[in-house]
């Protein structure tokens, strides 16, 4: 899934570069946040399964996202769109690549 996020981030950066010039590079910040969220989610799930702790990892993820988005918005208000698109790649890659991988697994079960 991380590879999917990176592929989508590179494609979006290329497309946005025609409209936003160098500001399209902010998409990599959002893609980096998406990868950080995936790694944090995996760590939280593993910790919950091993220790049986409560779900508190999501709050830390949202706080980190808010701090980074707020900081980038303070630096340049036009950075919000590319960063948000890069962060949205997490959801988009799950939709695209999870369906693609699950279709391959469903044929093996039959």
N, CA, C and O atoms as CSV, one atom per row, in Angstrom:
chain,resi,resn,atom,element,x,y,z
A,1,UNK,N,N,0.815,-1.178,0.000
A,1,UNK,CA,C,0.000,0.000,0.000
A,1,UNK,C,C,0.872,1.261,0.000
A,1,UNK,O,O,0.488,2.282,-0.570
A,2,UNK,N,N,2.022,1.189,0.627
A,2,UNK,CA,C,2.925,2.342,0.644
A,2,UNK,C,C,3.410,2.650,-0.767
A,2,UNK,O,O,3.548,3.813,-1.144
A,3,UNK,N,N,3.664,1.613,-1.533
A,3,UNK,CA,C,4.089,1.826,-2.922
A,3,UNK,C,C,2.971,2.498,-3.707
A,3,UNK,O,O,3.231,3.366,-4.540
A,4,UNK,N,N,1.731,2.103,-3.446
A,4,UNK,CA,C,0.588,2.733,-4.101
A,4,UNK,C,C,0.487,4.208,-3.768
A,4,UNK,O,O,0.199,5.028,-4.640
A,5,UNK,N,N,0.724,4.550,-2.507
A,5,UNK,CA,C,0.694,5.955,-2.097
A,5,UNK,C,C,1.774,6.742,-2.829
A,5,UNK,O,O,1.529,7.853,-3.297
A,6,UNK,N,N,2.964,6.167,-2.926
A,6,UNK,CA,C,4.065,6.861,-3.596
A,6,UNK,C,C,3.805,7.026,-5.090
A,6,UNK,O,O,4.135,8.061,-5.670
A,7,UNK,N,N,3.213,6.006,-5.714
A,7,UNK,CA,C,2.888,6.100,-7.144
A,7,UNK,C,C,1.854,7.195,-7.381
A,7,UNK,O,O,2.016,8.019,-8.281
A,8,UNK,N,N,0.797,7.206,-6.581
A,8,UNK,CA,C,-0.240,8.224,-6.739
A,8,UNK,C,C,0.304,9.623,-6.459
A,8,UNK,O,O,-0.080,10.581,-7.129
A,9,UNK,N,N,1.191,9.748,-5.479
A,9,UNK,CA,C,1.791,11.048,-5.170
A,9,UNK,C,C,2.633,11.553,-6.337
A,9,UNK,O,O,2.577,12.735,-6.676
A,10,UNK,N,N,3.403,10.675,-6.946
A,10,UNK,CA,C,4.226,11.085,-8.087
A,10,UNK,C,C,3.362,11.515,-9.269
A,10,UNK,O,O,3.667,12.502,-9.939
A,11,UNK,N,N,2.283,10.775,-9.525
A,11,UNK,CA,C,1.386,11.132,-10.633
A,11,UNK,C,C,0.708,12.471,-10.368
A,11,UNK,O,O,0.625,13.314,-11.262
A,12,UNK,N,N,0.221,12.671,-9.140
A,12,UNK,CA,C,-0.432,13.937,-8.809
A,12,UNK,C,C,0.534,15.108,-8.881
A,12,UNK,O,O,0.161,16.193,-9.327
A,13,UNK,N,N,1.771,14.902,-8.449
A,13,UNK,CA,C,2.767,15.973,-8.516
A,13,UNK,C,C,3.034,16.363,-9.959
A,13,UNK,O,O,3.151,17.547,-10.276
A,14,UNK,N,N,3.130,15.381,-10.825
A,14,UNK,CA,C,3.362,15.661,-12.243
A,14,UNK,C,C,2.193,16.441,-12.837
A,14,UNK,O,O,2.405,17.401,-13.579
A,15,UNK,N,N,0.977,16.045,-12.523
A,15,UNK,CA,C,-0.196,16.737,-13.064
A,15,UNK,C,C,-0.310,18.148,-12.489
A,15,UNK,O,O,-0.555,19.106,-13.223
A,16,UNK,N,N,-0.133,18.271,-11.176
A,16,UNK,CA,C,-0.255,19.590,-10.551
A,16,UNK,C,C,0.859,20.544,-10.953
A,16,UNK,O,O,0.691,21.759,-10.856
A,17,UNK,N,N,1.995,20.018,-11.403
A,17,UNK,CA,C,3.104,20.901,-11.790
A,17,UNK,C,C,2.744,21.776,-12.987
A,17,UNK,O,O,3.317,22.851,-13.163
A,18,UNK,N,N,1.806,21.327,-13.803
A,18,UNK,CA,C,1.373,22.152,-14.931
A,18,UNK,C,C,0.542,23.342,-14.469
A,18,UNK,O,O,0.512,24.375,-15.138
A,19,UNK,N,N,-0.134,23.206,-13.326
A,19,UNK,CA,C,-1.016,24.265,-12.843
A,19,UNK,C,C,-0.406,25.113,-11.731
A,19,UNK,O,O,-0.701,26.303,-11.624
A,20,UNK,N,N,0.444,24.503,-10.903
A,20,UNK,CA,C,0.932,25.201,-9.722
A,20,UNK,C,C,2.450,25.369,-9.703
A,20,UNK,O,O,2.995,25.852,-8.711
A,21,UNK,N,N,3.128,24.993,-10.747
A,21,UNK,CA,C,4.595,25.036,-10.876
A,21,UNK,C,C,5.269,24.351,-9.681
A,21,UNK,O,O,4.973,23.189,-9.403
A,22,UNK,N,N,6.156,25.032,-8.980
A,22,UNK,CA,C,6.943,24.383,-7.921
A,22,UNK,C,C,6.117,24.076,-6.687
A,22,UNK,O,O,6.532,23.253,-5.871
A,23,UNK,N,N,4.966,24.705,-6.521
A,23,UNK,CA,C,4.142,24.447,-5.341
A,23,UNK,C,C,3.522,23.054,-5.371
A,23,UNK,O,O,3.000,22.583,-4.360
A,24,UNK,N,N,3.576,22.400,-6.518
A,24,UNK,CA,C,3.081,21.031,-6.613
A,24,UNK,C,C,3.941,20.072,-5.786
A,24,UNK,O,O,3.503,18.969,-5.462
A,25,UNK,N,N,5.153,20.487,-5.447
A,25,UNK,CA,C,6.024,19.633,-4.633
A,25,UNK,C,C,5.502,19.451,-3.215
A,25,UNK,O,O,5.938,18.544,-2.505
A,26,UNK,N,N,4.567,20.307,-2.795
A,26,UNK,CA,C,3.942,20.123,-1.487
A,26,UNK,C,C,3.169,18.801,-1.419
A,26,UNK,O,O,2.868,18.311,-0.331
A,27,UNK,N,N,2.852,18.235,-2.570
A,27,UNK,CA,C,2.162,16.949,-2.593
A,27,UNK,C,C,3.008,15.876,-1.933
A,27,UNK,O,O,2.472,14.948,-1.327
A,28,UNK,N,N,4.323,15.993,-2.043
A,28,UNK,CA,C,5.195,15.016,-1.391
A,28,UNK,C,C,5.100,15.096,0.131
A,28,UNK,O,O,5.266,14.084,0.813
A,29,UNK,N,N,4.836,16.281,0.667
A,29,UNK,CA,C,4.634,16.401,2.119
A,29,UNK,C,C,3.381,15.645,2.529
A,29,UNK,O,O,3.383,14.943,3.540
A,30,UNK,N,N,2.309,15.780,1.752
A,30,UNK,CA,C,1.089,15.036,2.043
A,30,UNK,C,C,1.267,13.540,1.863
A,30,UNK,O,O,0.734,12.751,2.643
A,31,UNK,N,N,2.017,13.143,0.834
A,31,UNK,CA,C,2.298,11.721,0.638
A,31,UNK,C,C,3.136,11.153,1.771
A,31,UNK,O,O,2.933,10.017,2.199
A,32,UNK,N,N,4.081,11.957,2.253
A,32,UNK,CA,C,4.873,11.530,3.409
A,32,UNK,C,C,4.015,11.374,4.653
A,32,UNK,O,O,4.204,10.440,5.433
A,33,UNK,N,N,3.074,12.289,4.838
A,33,UNK,CA,C,2.142,12.166,5.960
A,33,UNK,C,C,1.287,10.917,5.827
A,33,UNK,O,O,1.010,10.243,6.819
A,34,UNK,N,N,0.869,10.605,4.611
A,34,UNK,CA,C,0.057,9.403,4.391
A,34,UNK,C,C,0.854,8.144,4.734
A,34,UNK,O,O,0.325,7.226,5.360
A,35,UNK,N,N,2.113,8.100,4.328
A,35,UNK,CA,C,2.958,6.946,4.657
A,35,UNK,C,C,3.176,6.861,6.167
A,35,UNK,O,O,3.145,5.775,6.745
A,36,UNK,N,N,3.397,8.009,6.798
A,36,UNK,CA,C,3.551,8.043,8.252
A,36,UNK,C,C,2.281,7.544,8.944
A,36,UNK,O,O,2.362,6.834,9.946
A,37,UNK,N,N,1.121,7.906,8.423
A,37,UNK,CA,C,-0.139,7.438,8.992
A,37,UNK,C,C,-0.292,5.927,8.851
A,37,UNK,O,O,-0.769,5.263,9.771
A,38,UNK,N,N,0.108,5.383,7.708
A,38,UNK,CA,C,0.021,3.926,7.519
A,38,UNK,C,C,0.926,3.205,8.509
A,38,UNK,O,O,0.508,2.238,9.147
A,39,UNK,N,N,2.156,3.671,8.637
A,39,UNK,CA,C,3.092,3.019,9.565
A,39,UNK,C,C,2.618,3.145,11.011
A,39,UNK,O,O,2.758,2.207,11.796
A,40,UNK,N,N,2.059,4.298,11.359
A,40,UNK,CA,C,1.531,4.494,12.701
A,40,UNK,C,C,0.314,3.602,12.956
A,40,UNK,O,O,0.137,3.076,14.055
A,41,UNK,N,N,-0.522,3.438,11.926
A,41,UNK,CA,C,-1.690,2.585,12.060
A,41,UNK,C,C,-1.291,1.124,12.269
A,41,UNK,O,O,-1.875,0.426,13.099
A,42,UNK,N,N,-0.311,0.676,11.524
A,42,UNK,CA,C,0.163,-0.700,11.670
A,42,UNK,C,C,0.733,-0.920,13.071
A,42,UNK,O,O,0.481,-1.950,13.697
A,43,UNK,N,N,1.498,0.050,13.555
A,43,UNK,CA,C,2.065,-0.055,14.895
A,43,UNK,C,C,0.970,-0.071,15.959
A,43,UNK,O,O,1.052,-0.834,16.922
A,44,UNK,N,N,-0.051,0.763,15.792
A,44,UNK,CA,C,-1.151,0.803,16.757
A,44,UNK,C,C,-1.922,-0.515,16.776
A,44,UNK,O,O,-2.289,-1.009,17.842
A,45,UNK,N,N,-2.161,-1.072,15.612
A,45,UNK,CA,C,-2.894,-2.339,15.534
A,45,UNK,C,C,-2.085,-3.458,16.163
A,45,UNK,O,O,-2.629,-4.275,16.906
A,46,UNK,N,N,-0.791,-3.502,15.875
A,46,UNK,CA,C,0.055,-4.534,16.482
A,46,UNK,C,C,0.100,-4.404,17.999
A,46,UNK,O,O,0.063,-5.408,18.709
A,47,UNK,N,N,0.179,-3.177,18.499
A,47,UNK,CA,C,0.209,-2.954,19.936
A,47,UNK,C,C,-1.112,-3.370,20.579
A,47,UNK,O,O,-1.125,-3.949,21.666
A,48,UNK,N,N,-2.229,-3.070,19.898
A,48,UNK,CA,C,-3.533,-3.472,20.429
A,48,UNK,C,C,-3.674,-4.985,20.478
A,48,UNK,O,O,-4.225,-5.530,21.435
A,49,UNK,N,N,-3.180,-5.662,19.457
A,49,UNK,CA,C,-3.306,-7.113,19.411
A,49,UNK,C,C,-2.416,-7.799,20.442
A,49,UNK,O,O,-2.810,-8.814,21.017
A,50,UNK,N,N,-1.230,-7.263,20.681
A,50,UNK,CA,C,-0.299,-7.893,21.619
A,50,UNK,C,C,-0.629,-7.583,23.066
A,50,UNK,O,O,-0.618,-8.478,23.911
A,51,UNK,N,N,-0.922,-6.326,23.362
A,51,UNK,CA,C,-1.115,-5.929,24.750
A,51,UNK,C,C,-2.579,-5.764,25.128
A,51,UNK,O,O,-2.904,-5.689,26.313
A,52,UNK,N,N,-3.454,-5.707,24.157
A,52,UNK,CA,C,-4.861,-5.501,24.441
A,52,UNK,C,C,-5.183,-4.102,24.929
A,52,UNK,O,O,-6.131,-3.914,25.691
A,53,UNK,N,N,-4.402,-3.114,24.498
A,53,UNK,CA,C,-4.637,-1.734,24.930
A,53,UNK,C,C,-5.802,-1.132,24.162
A,53,UNK,O,O,-6.277,-1.696,23.176
A,54,UNK,N,N,-6.248,0.010,24.629
A,54,UNK,CA,C,-7.349,0.699,23.970
A,54,UNK,C,C,-6.854,1.448,22.741
A,54,UNK,O,O,-5.654,1.644,22.546
A,55,UNK,N,N,-7.820,1.861,21.917
A,55,UNK,CA,C,-7.491,2.586,20.694
A,55,UNK,C,C,-7.225,4.041,21.007
A,55,UNK,O,O,-8.168,4.819,21.153
A,56,UNK,N,N,-5.980,4.423,21.113
A,56,UNK,CA,C,-5.635,5.822,21.328
A,56,UNK,C,C,-4.655,6.332,20.280
A,56,UNK,O,O,-4.326,7.518,20.278
A,57,UNK,N,N,-4.188,5.476,19.399
A,57,UNK,CA,C,-3.202,5.879,18.400
A,57,UNK,C,C,-3.755,6.826,17.362
A,57,UNK,O,O,-3.011,7.619,16.785
A,58,UNK,N,N,-5.075,6.754,17.111
A,58,UNK,CA,C,-5.654,7.625,16.090
A,58,UNK,C,C,-5.574,9.092,16.496
A,58,UNK,O,O,-5.424,9.962,15.638
A,59,UNK,N,N,-5.670,9.375,17.782
A,59,UNK,CA,C,-5.608,10.753,18.249
A,59,UNK,C,C,-4.236,11.368,17.969
A,59,UNK,O,O,-4.139,12.528,17.570
A,60,UNK,N,N,-3.189,10.590,18.177
A,60,UNK,CA,C,-1.833,11.078,17.895
A,60,UNK,C,C,-1.659,11.339,16.397
A,60,UNK,O,O,-1.024,12.319,16.008
A,61,UNK,N,N,-2.220,10.468,15.560
A,61,UNK,CA,C,-2.125,10.675,14.111
A,61,UNK,C,C,-2.806,11.969,13.695
A,61,UNK,O,O,-2.256,12.738,12.906
A,62,UNK,N,N,-3.989,12.211,14.218
A,62,UNK,CA,C,-4.717,13.428,13.850
A,62,UNK,C,C,-4.020,14.674,14.366
A,62,UNK,O,O,-4.029,15.702,13.689
A,63,UNK,N,N,-3.426,14.612,15.527
A,63,UNK,CA,C,-2.711,15.770,16.068
A,63,UNK,C,C,-1.489,16.086,15.217
A,63,UNK,O,O,-1.232,17.250,14.910
A,64,UNK,N,N,-0.728,15.053,14.831
A,64,UNK,CA,C,0.446,15.261,13.969
A,64,UNK,C,C,0.017,15.841,12.623
A,64,UNK,O,O,0.651,16.765,12.113
A,65,UNK,N,N,-1.064,15.298,12.044
A,65,UNK,CA,C,-1.563,15.832,10.771
A,65,UNK,C,C,-1.970,17.294,10.909
A,65,UNK,O,O,-1.653,18.110,10.043
A,66,UNK,N,N,-2.671,17.632,11.992
A,66,UNK,CA,C,-3.123,19.008,12.187
A,66,UNK,C,C,-1.946,19.963,12.362
A,66,UNK,O,O,-1.961,21.073,11.830
A,67,UNK,N,N,-0.935,19.540,13.101
A,67,UNK,CA,C,0.233,20.402,13.305
A,67,UNK,C,C,0.966,20.653,11.995
A,67,UNK,O,O,1.335,21.789,11.697
A,68,UNK,N,N,1.180,19.606,11.216
A,68,UNK,CA,C,1.909,19.769,9.950
A,68,UNK,C,C,1.081,20.560,8.944
A,68,UNK,O,O,1.613,21.435,8.261
A,69,UNK,N,N,-0.222,20.264,8.844
A,69,UNK,CA,C,-1.065,21.032,7.926
A,69,UNK,C,C,-1.153,22.490,8.347
A,69,UNK,O,O,-1.099,23.386,7.505
A,70,UNK,N,N,-1.287,22.731,9.644
A,70,UNK,CA,C,-1.338,24.107,10.129
A,70,UNK,C,C,-0.039,24.858,9.890
A,70,UNK,O,O,-0.052,26.030,9.515
A,71,UNK,N,N,1.077,24.184,10.106
A,71,UNK,CA,C,2.375,24.820,9.859
A,71,UNK,C,C,2.591,25.155,8.399
A,71,UNK,O,O,3.081,26.236,8.073
A,72,UNK,N,N,2.230,24.240,7.518
A,72,UNK,CA,C,2.381,24.513,6.088
A,72,UNK,C,C,1.409,25.586,5.617
A,72,UNK,O,O,1.746,26.383,4.742
A,73,UNK,N,N,0.208,25.618,6.185
A,73,UNK,CA,C,-0.750,26.665,5.823
A,73,UNK,C,C,-0.269,28.026,6.301
A,73,UNK,O,O,-0.525,29.040,5.652
A,74,UNK,N,N,0.422,28.053,7.423
A,74,UNK,CA,C,0.971,29.303,7.929
A,74,UNK,C,C,2.094,29.813,7.024
A,74,UNK,O,O,2.233,31.019,6.817
A,75,UNK,N,N,2.892,28.889,6.486
A,75,UNK,CA,C,3.984,29.273,5.593
A,75,UNK,C,C,3.442,29.755,4.250
A,75,UNK,O,O,3.835,30.812,3.756
A,76,UNK,N,N,2.536,28.969,3.665
A,76,UNK,CA,C,2.002,29.294,2.348
A,76,UNK,C,C,0.579,28.755,2.246
A,76,UNK,O,O,0.373,27.544,2.323
A,77,UNK,N,N,-0.395,29.628,2.076
A,77,UNK,CA,C,-1.781,29.157,2.075
A,77,UNK,C,C,-2.109,28.311,0.859
A,77,UNK,O,O,-3.066,27.537,0.891
A,78,UNK,N,N,-1.339,28.440,-0.213
A,78,UNK,CA,C,-1.580,27.617,-1.399
A,78,UNK,C,C,-1.017,26.211,-1.252
A,78,UNK,O,O,-1.167,25.384,-2.151
A,79,UNK,N,N,-0.375,25.940,-0.136
A,79,UNK,CA,C,0.163,24.601,0.075
A,79,UNK,C,C,-0.900,23.622,0.565
A,79,UNK,O,O,-0.682,22.411,0.522
A,80,UNK,N,N,-2.034,24.117,1.027
A,80,UNK,CA,C,-3.052,23.233,1.593
A,80,UNK,C,C,-3.621,22.248,0.578
A,80,UNK,O,O,-3.812,21.074,0.898
A,81,UNK,N,N,-3.893,22.705,-0.631
A,81,UNK,CA,C,-4.471,21.814,-1.639
A,81,UNK,C,C,-3.537,20.661,-1.992
A,81,UNK,O,O,-3.970,19.510,-1.935
A,82,UNK,N,N,-2.282,20.908,-2.353
A,82,UNK,CA,C,-1.408,19.774,-2.675
A,82,UNK,C,C,-1.137,18.861,-1.477
A,82,UNK,O,O,-1.047,17.644,-1.638
A,83,UNK,N,N,-1.008,19.429,-0.292
A,83,UNK,CA,C,-0.769,18.588,0.884
A,83,UNK,C,C,-1.995,17.731,1.167
A,83,UNK,O,O,-1.867,16.550,1.489
A,84,UNK,N,N,-3.169,18.315,1.051
A,84,UNK,CA,C,-4.389,17.546,1.262
A,84,UNK,C,C,-4.530,16.440,0.232
A,84,UNK,O,O,-4.932,15.327,0.573
A,85,UNK,N,N,-4.203,16.728,-1.026
A,85,UNK,CA,C,-4.269,15.687,-2.056
A,85,UNK,C,C,-3.280,14.563,-1.777
A,85,UNK,O,O,-3.602,13.390,-1.963
A,86,UNK,N,N,-2.084,14.914,-1.333
A,86,UNK,CA,C,-1.110,13.885,-0.981
A,86,UNK,C,C,-1.565,13.053,0.205
A,86,UNK,O,O,-1.348,11.841,0.232
A,87,UNK,N,N,-2.191,13.683,1.180
A,87,UNK,CA,C,-2.719,12.968,2.343
A,87,UNK,C,C,-3.909,12.099,1.958
A,87,UNK,O,O,-4.111,11.029,2.534
A,88,UNK,N,N,-4.689,12.548,0.998
A,88,UNK,CA,C,-5.847,11.786,0.535
A,88,UNK,C,C,-5.422,10.525,-0.218
A,88,UNK,O,O,-6.229,9.615,-0.402
A,89,UNK,N,N,-4.160,10.465,-0.653
A,89,UNK,CA,C,-3.670,9.278,-1.350
A,89,UNK,C,C,-3.762,8.027,-0.493
A,89,UNK,O,O,-3.849,6.922,-1.029
A,90,UNK,N,N,-3.745,8.175,0.825
A,90,UNK,CA,C,-3.914,7.023,1.712
A,90,UNK,C,C,-5.252,6.365,1.445
A,90,UNK,O,O,-5.318,5.150,1.263
A,91,UNK,N,N,-6.302,7.136,1.419
A,91,UNK,CA,C,-7.639,6.591,1.192
A,91,UNK,C,C,-7.794,6.101,-0.242
A,91,UNK,O,O,-8.403,5.060,-0.488
A,92,UNK,N,N,-7.244,6.849,-1.179
A,92,UNK,CA,C,-7.365,6.474,-2.582
A,92,UNK,C,C,-6.595,5.195,-2.894
A,92,UNK,O,O,-7.078,4.351,-3.648
A,93,UNK,N,N,-5.406,5.046,-2.322
A,93,UNK,CA,C,-4.630,3.828,-2.591
A,93,UNK,C,C,-5.279,2.606,-1.959
A,93,UNK,O,O,-5.218,1.514,-2.524
A,94,UNK,N,N,-5.897,2.774,-0.801
A,94,UNK,CA,C,-6.620,1.650,-0.196
A,94,UNK,C,C,-7.755,1.231,-1.108
A,94,UNK,O,O,-7.959,0.038,-1.330
A,95,UNK,N,N,-8.497,2.190,-1.640
A,95,UNK,CA,C,-9.619,1.874,-2.519
A,95,UNK,C,C,-9.156,1.185,-3.788
A,95,UNK,O,O,-9.708,0.154,-4.171
A,96,UNK,N,N,-8.143,1.746,-4.448
A,96,UNK,CA,C,-7.706,1.213,-5.740
A,96,UNK,C,C,-6.956,-0.109,-5.579
A,96,UNK,O,O,-7.306,-1.102,-6.216
A,97,UNK,N,N,-5.936,-0.125,-4.740
A,97,UNK,CA,C,-5.067,-1.288,-4.677
A,97,UNK,C,C,-5.651,-2.408,-3.832
A,97,UNK,O,O,-5.357,-3.575,-4.090
A,98,UNK,N,N,-6.469,-2.094,-2.832
A,98,UNK,CA,C,-7.077,-3.148,-2.034
A,98,UNK,C,C,-8.065,-3.932,-2.880
A,98,UNK,O,O,-8.120,-5.158,-2.792
A,99,UNK,N,N,-8.846,-3.239,-3.699
A,99,UNK,CA,C,-9.792,-3.936,-4.569
A,99,UNK,C,C,-9.044,-4.786,-5.586
A,99,UNK,O,O,-9.463,-5.901,-5.895
A,100,UNK,N,N,-7.937,-4.263,-6.105
A,100,UNK,CA,C,-7.165,-5.002,-7.087
A,100,UNK,C,C,-6.576,-6.252,-6.453
A,100,UNK,O,O,-6.615,-7.324,-7.058
A,101,UNK,N,N,-6.032,-6.137,-5.248
A,101,UNK,CA,C,-5.445,-7.294,-4.568
A,101,UNK,C,C,-6.514,-8.278,-4.120
A,101,UNK,O,O,-6.300,-9.488,-4.188
A,102,UNK,N,N,-7.656,-7.787,-3.664
A,102,UNK,CA,C,-8.695,-8.693,-3.191
A,102,UNK,C,C,-9.344,-9.445,-4.344
A,102,UNK,O,O,-9.806,-10.570,-4.154
A,103,UNK,N,N,-9.394,-8.854,-5.534
A,103,UNK,CA,C,-9.930,-9.581,-6.687
A,103,UNK,C,C,-9.027,-10.744,-7.048
A,103,UNK,O,O,-9.510,-11.806,-7.440
A,104,UNK,N,N,-7.730,-10.557,-6.921
A,104,UNK,CA,C,-6.800,-11.645,-7.191
A,104,UNK,C,C,-6.943,-12.767,-6.183
A,104,UNK,O,O,-6.827,-13.938,-6.544
A,105,UNK,N,N,-7.190,-12.436,-4.939
A,105,UNK,CA,C,-7.373,-13.456,-3.907
A,105,UNK,C,C,-8.711,-14.160,-4.030
A,105,UNK,O,O,-8.813,-15.338,-3.688
A,106,UNK,N,N,-9.746,-13.471,-4.510
A,106,UNK,CA,C,-11.056,-14.090,-4.606
A,106,UNK,C,C,-11.080,-15.163,-5.695
A,106,UNK,O,O,-11.835,-16.130,-5.585
A,107,UNK,N,N,-10.268,-15.011,-6.746
A,107,UNK,CA,C,-10.206,-16.028,-7.771
A,107,UNK,C,C,-9.517,-17.294,-7.277
A,107,UNK,O,O,-9.812,-18.390,-7.754
A,108,UNK,N,N,-8.612,-17.149,-6.336
A,108,UNK,CA,C,-7.906,-18.311,-5.802
A,108,UNK,C,C,-8.789,-19.132,-4.878
A,108,UNK,O,O,-8.575,-20.335,-4.730
A,109,UNK,N,N,-9.773,-18.508,-4.256
A,109,UNK,CA,C,-10.654,-19.217,-3.346
A,109,UNK,C,C,-11.656,-20.097,-4.055
A,109,UNK,O,O,-12.140,-21.072,-3.480
A,110,UNK,N,N,-11.973,-19.774,-5.282
A,110,UNK,CA,C,-13.004,-20.540,-6.026
A,110,UNK,C,C,-12.502,-21.860,-6.496
A,110,UNK,O,O,-13.243,-22.612,-7.130
